[in-house]
Amino acid sequence: MTRSLQCYRRALDTFTTIVTRVPADRWDAPSLCPVWTGRQLTGHVIDGQQQIVSLLTGHGPRPPVTDPALLTALAGPDPGASWQRTHQNTERTLAALDPATVVDTPLGARSVDEVLTVAVIEPLVHAWDLATTIGQTVQLDPDTVTATLPAVEALGGQLAATGMYAAAQPAPADSPPQDRLLAALGRRWTPRN
């Protein structure tokens, strides 16, 4: 198993852990992601996994769902169960693929491994977003954070330019990797000691 695949699976597992901690009365609480509730944030991650499965199985890229009502519908009345089904489907897809398989992406032909190296950003950062939405802290998988940070830092302002991320926040160079990752992804974080 490649490092990218391991990191991707760990990010999915972390998101699953946070989903299982969401109290029933907190799904509709506002999230840190503008205009989304915890339910809609989960719908967004579900949509992201559906996009990844489509891309990796040769069905090509499709535009993301952005309408909050459609994101609510994706998460459904039981976002935890909806996420579990999505996670299981993603895992089945990943298990059936050779990481060296080349697929068509909006950026041209890329290996499954290359796709996962970038795609890991979504479940990873949204695990933190969802935990923060319900007032919890989360220690993201350190290896996944360390593997993801250089790619995110190299992208610089390109992420914010997509409109999907806030502008990067300042973080001291000696900050822990998780704090630097969150800052680079535009998250307002509290430094950890």
One Martini backbone bead per residue (centre of mass of N, CA, C, O) as a GRO file, in nm:
protein
  193
    1MET     BB    1   0.097   0.036   0.023
    2THR     BB    2   0.071   0.353  -0.011
    3ARG     BB    3   0.097   0.651   0.140
    4SER     BB    4  -0.148   0.786   0.010
    5LEU     BB    5  -0.349   0.563   0.084
    6GLN     BB    6  -0.307   0.566   0.385
    7CYS     BB    7  -0.381   0.863   0.430
    8TYR     BB    8  -0.662   0.853   0.314
    9ARG     BB    9  -0.776   0.644   0.510
   10ARG     BB   10  -0.719   0.807   0.768
   11ALA     BB   11  -0.898   1.046   0.696
   12LEU     BB   12  -1.160   0.886   0.683
   13ASP     BB   13  -1.145   0.777   0.974
   14THR     BB   14  -1.149   1.050   1.113
   15PHE     BB   15  -1.419   1.140   1.008
   16THR     BB   16  -1.576   0.906   1.132
   17THR     BB   17  -1.515   0.968   1.425
   18ILE     BB   18  -1.657   1.243   1.426
   19VAL     BB   19  -1.938   1.157   1.332
   20THR     BB   20  -1.987   0.973   1.593
   21ARG     BB   21  -1.984   1.251   1.787
   22VAL     BB   22  -2.245   1.364   1.680
   23PRO     BB   23  -2.504   1.507   1.791
   24ALA     BB   24  -2.825   1.522   1.689
   25ASP     BB   25  -2.844   1.848   1.774
   26ARG     BB   26  -2.569   1.935   1.574
   27TRP     BB   27  -2.610   1.913   1.259
   28ASP     BB   28  -2.743   2.228   1.237
   29ALA     BB   29  -2.494   2.362   1.296
   30PRO     BB   30  -2.274   2.585   1.244
   31SER     BB   31  -2.003   2.614   1.054
   32LEU     BB   32  -1.691   2.724   0.939
   33CYS     BB   33  -1.837   2.699   0.678
   34PRO     BB   34  -1.984   2.894   0.486
   35VAL     BB   35  -2.336   2.821   0.488
   36TRP     BB   36  -2.279   2.567   0.674
   37THR     BB   37  -2.354   2.286   0.819
   38GLY     BB   38  -2.281   1.988   0.943
   39ARG     BB   39  -2.456   1.842   0.735
   40GLN     BB   40  -2.342   1.988   0.480
   41LEU     BB   41  -2.052   1.911   0.523
   42THR     BB   42  -2.107   1.608   0.499
   43GLY     BB   43  -2.227   1.627   0.215
   44HIS     BB   44  -1.964   1.730   0.088
   45VAL     BB   45  -1.793   1.476   0.154
   46ILE     BB   46  -1.972   1.282   0.007
   47ASP     BB   47  -1.943   1.414  -0.269
   48GLY     BB   48  -1.636   1.386  -0.285
   49GLN     BB   49  -1.638   1.074  -0.287
   50GLN     BB   50  -1.809   1.045  -0.540
   51GLN     BB   51  -1.606   1.187  -0.721
   52ILE     BB   52  -1.367   0.997  -0.675
   53VAL     BB   53  -1.500   0.739  -0.771
   54SER     BB   54  -1.560   0.839  -1.054
   55LEU     BB   55  -1.270   0.902  -1.136
   56LEU     BB   56  -1.132   0.616  -1.058
   57THR     BB   57  -1.359   0.454  -1.255
   58GLY     BB   58  -1.380   0.632  -1.538
   59HIS     BB   59  -1.623   0.872  -1.521
   60GLY     BB   60  -1.507   1.118  -1.437
   61PRO     BB   61  -1.557   1.432  -1.391
   62ARG     BB   62  -1.747   1.643  -1.163
   63PRO     BB   63  -1.927   1.862  -1.033
   64PRO     BB   64  -1.990   2.010  -0.756
   65VAL     BB   65  -2.183   2.039  -0.487
   66THR     BB   66  -2.332   2.366  -0.365
   67ASP     BB   67  -2.609   2.328  -0.271
   68PRO     BB   68  -2.733   2.319   0.041
   69ALA     BB   69  -2.986   2.140  -0.013
   70LEU     BB   70  -2.823   1.906  -0.148
   71LEU     BB   71  -2.637   1.852   0.093
   72THR     BB   72  -2.860   1.775   0.286
   73ALA     BB   73  -2.962   1.534   0.116
   74LEU     BB   74  -2.701   1.369   0.121
   75ALA     BB   75  -2.705   1.333   0.436
   76GLY     BB   76  -2.969   1.343   0.559
   77PRO     BB   77  -3.128   1.234   0.852
   78ASP     BB   78  -2.852   1.036   0.865
   79PRO     BB   79  -2.532   1.119   0.839
   80GLY     BB   80  -2.387   0.875   0.956
   81ALA     BB   81  -2.504   0.662   0.759
   82SER     BB   82  -2.427   0.804   0.498
   83TRP     BB   83  -2.125   0.799   0.551
   84GLN     BB   84  -2.079   0.496   0.587
   85ARG     BB   85  -2.157   0.420   0.299
   86THR     BB   86  -1.947   0.595   0.159
   87HIS     BB   87  -1.696   0.479   0.291
   88GLN     BB   88  -1.736   0.188   0.196
   89ASN     BB   89  -1.731   0.252  -0.108
   90THR     BB   90  -1.451   0.377  -0.114
   91GLU     BB   91  -1.297   0.130  -0.006
   92ARG     BB   92  -1.375  -0.063  -0.233
   93THR     BB   93  -1.245   0.101  -0.455
   94LEU     BB   94  -0.954   0.111  -0.344
   95ALA     BB   95  -0.914  -0.204  -0.330
   96ALA     BB   96  -0.952  -0.235  -0.662
   97LEU     BB   97  -0.698  -0.052  -0.698
   98ASP     BB   98  -0.427   0.065  -0.869
   99PRO     BB   99  -0.218   0.326  -0.796
  100ALA     BB  100  -0.101   0.330  -1.109
  101THR     BB  101  -0.346   0.409  -1.226
  102VAL     BB  102  -0.476   0.588  -1.498
  103VAL     BB  103  -0.650   0.903  -1.495
  104ASP     BB  104  -0.887   1.134  -1.567
  105THR     BB  105  -0.844   1.483  -1.523
  106PRO     BB  106  -0.855   1.824  -1.511
  107LEU     BB  107  -0.514   1.790  -1.517
  108GLY     BB  108  -0.510   1.518  -1.637
  109ALA     BB  109  -0.310   1.261  -1.628
  110ARG     BB  110  -0.338   1.037  -1.341
  111SER     BB  111  -0.272   0.877  -1.076
  112VAL     BB  112  -0.420   0.757  -0.809
  113ASP     BB  113  -0.200   0.851  -0.616
  114GLU     BB  114  -0.205   1.152  -0.705
  115VAL     BB  115  -0.497   1.207  -0.637
  116LEU     BB  116  -0.477   1.137  -0.327
  117THR     BB  117  -0.265   1.352  -0.248
  118VAL     BB  118  -0.489   1.581  -0.284
  119ALA     BB  119  -0.773   1.466  -0.180
  120VAL     BB  120  -0.703   1.452   0.132
  121ILE     BB  121  -0.777   1.736   0.220
  122GLU     BB  122  -1.081   1.714   0.267
  123PRO     BB  123  -1.116   1.499   0.499
  124LEU     BB  124  -0.909   1.627   0.683
  125VAL     BB  125  -1.020   1.922   0.726
  126HIS     BB  126  -1.324   1.835   0.783
  127ALA     BB  127  -1.271   1.701   1.049
  128TRP     BB  128  -1.199   1.962   1.191
  129ASP     BB  129  -1.454   2.121   1.127
  130LEU     BB  130  -1.656   1.928   1.266
  131ALA     BB  131  -1.533   1.931   1.545
  132THR     BB  132  -1.562   2.240   1.583
  133THR     BB  133  -1.872   2.252   1.552
  134ILE     BB  134  -1.891   2.058   1.833
  135GLY     BB  135  -1.647   2.149   2.033
  136GLN     BB  136  -1.394   1.995   1.927
  137THR     BB  137  -1.100   1.825   1.923
  138VAL     BB  138  -0.830   1.736   1.685
  139GLN     BB  139  -0.596   1.487   1.601
  140LEU     BB  140  -0.441   1.456   1.338
  141ASP     BB  141  -0.272   1.266   1.143
  142PRO     BB  142   0.061   1.314   1.133
  143ASP     BB  143   0.142   1.177   0.864
  144THR     BB  144  -0.072   1.315   0.690
  145VAL     BB  145   0.009   1.601   0.746
  146THR     BB  146   0.308   1.577   0.655
  147ALA     BB  147   0.233   1.484   0.360
  148THR     BB  148   0.041   1.742   0.288
  149LEU     BB  149   0.181   2.017   0.347
  150PRO     BB  150   0.368   2.068   0.097
  151ALA     BB  151   0.140   2.086  -0.115
  152VAL     BB  152  -0.015   2.319   0.014
  153GLU     BB  153   0.219   2.524   0.026
  154ALA     BB  154   0.276   2.518  -0.286
  155LEU     BB  155  -0.010   2.640  -0.367
  156GLY     BB  156  -0.098   2.856  -0.195
  157GLY     BB  157  -0.325   3.083  -0.341
  158GLN     BB  158  -0.482   2.873  -0.521
  159LEU     BB  159  -0.701   2.785  -0.324
  160ALA     BB  160  -0.842   3.059  -0.279
  161ALA     BB  161  -0.900   3.108  -0.590
  162THR     BB  162  -1.141   2.892  -0.599
  163GLY     BB  163  -1.342   2.959  -0.335
  164MET     BB  164  -1.304   2.700  -0.123
  165TYR     BB  165  -1.099   2.892   0.027
  166ALA     BB  166  -0.940   3.058   0.241
  167ALA     BB  167  -0.715   3.251   0.331
  168ALA     BB  168  -0.430   3.241   0.449
  169GLN     BB  169  -0.278   3.204   0.755
  170PRO     BB  170  -0.082   3.284   0.997
  171ALA     BB  171   0.232   3.100   1.076
  172PRO     BB  172   0.468   2.989   1.240
  173ALA     BB  173   0.736   2.795   1.145
  174ASP     BB  174   0.728   2.643   1.448
  175SER     BB  175   0.480   2.512   1.406
  176PRO     BB  176   0.284   2.275   1.398
  177PRO     BB  177   0.174   2.105   1.130
  178GLN     BB  178  -0.131   2.137   1.180
  179ASP     BB  179  -0.131   2.446   1.203
  180ARG     BB  180  -0.009   2.499   0.922
  181LEU     BB  181  -0.229   2.361   0.760
  182LEU     BB  182  -0.472   2.524   0.858
  183ALA     BB  183  -0.359   2.798   0.771
  184ALA     BB  184  -0.320   2.729   0.464
  185LEU     BB  185  -0.652   2.664   0.461
  186GLY     BB  186  -0.790   2.916   0.631
  187ARG     BB  187  -0.779   2.850   0.927
  188ARG     BB  188  -0.891   2.925   1.248
  189TRP     BB  189  -0.658   2.882   1.493
  190THR     BB  190  -0.515   2.733   1.783
  191PRO     BB  191  -0.247   2.716   1.940
  192ARG     BB  192  -0.033   2.465   2.032
  193ASN     BB  193   0.190   2.323   2.281
   0.00000   0.00000   0.00000
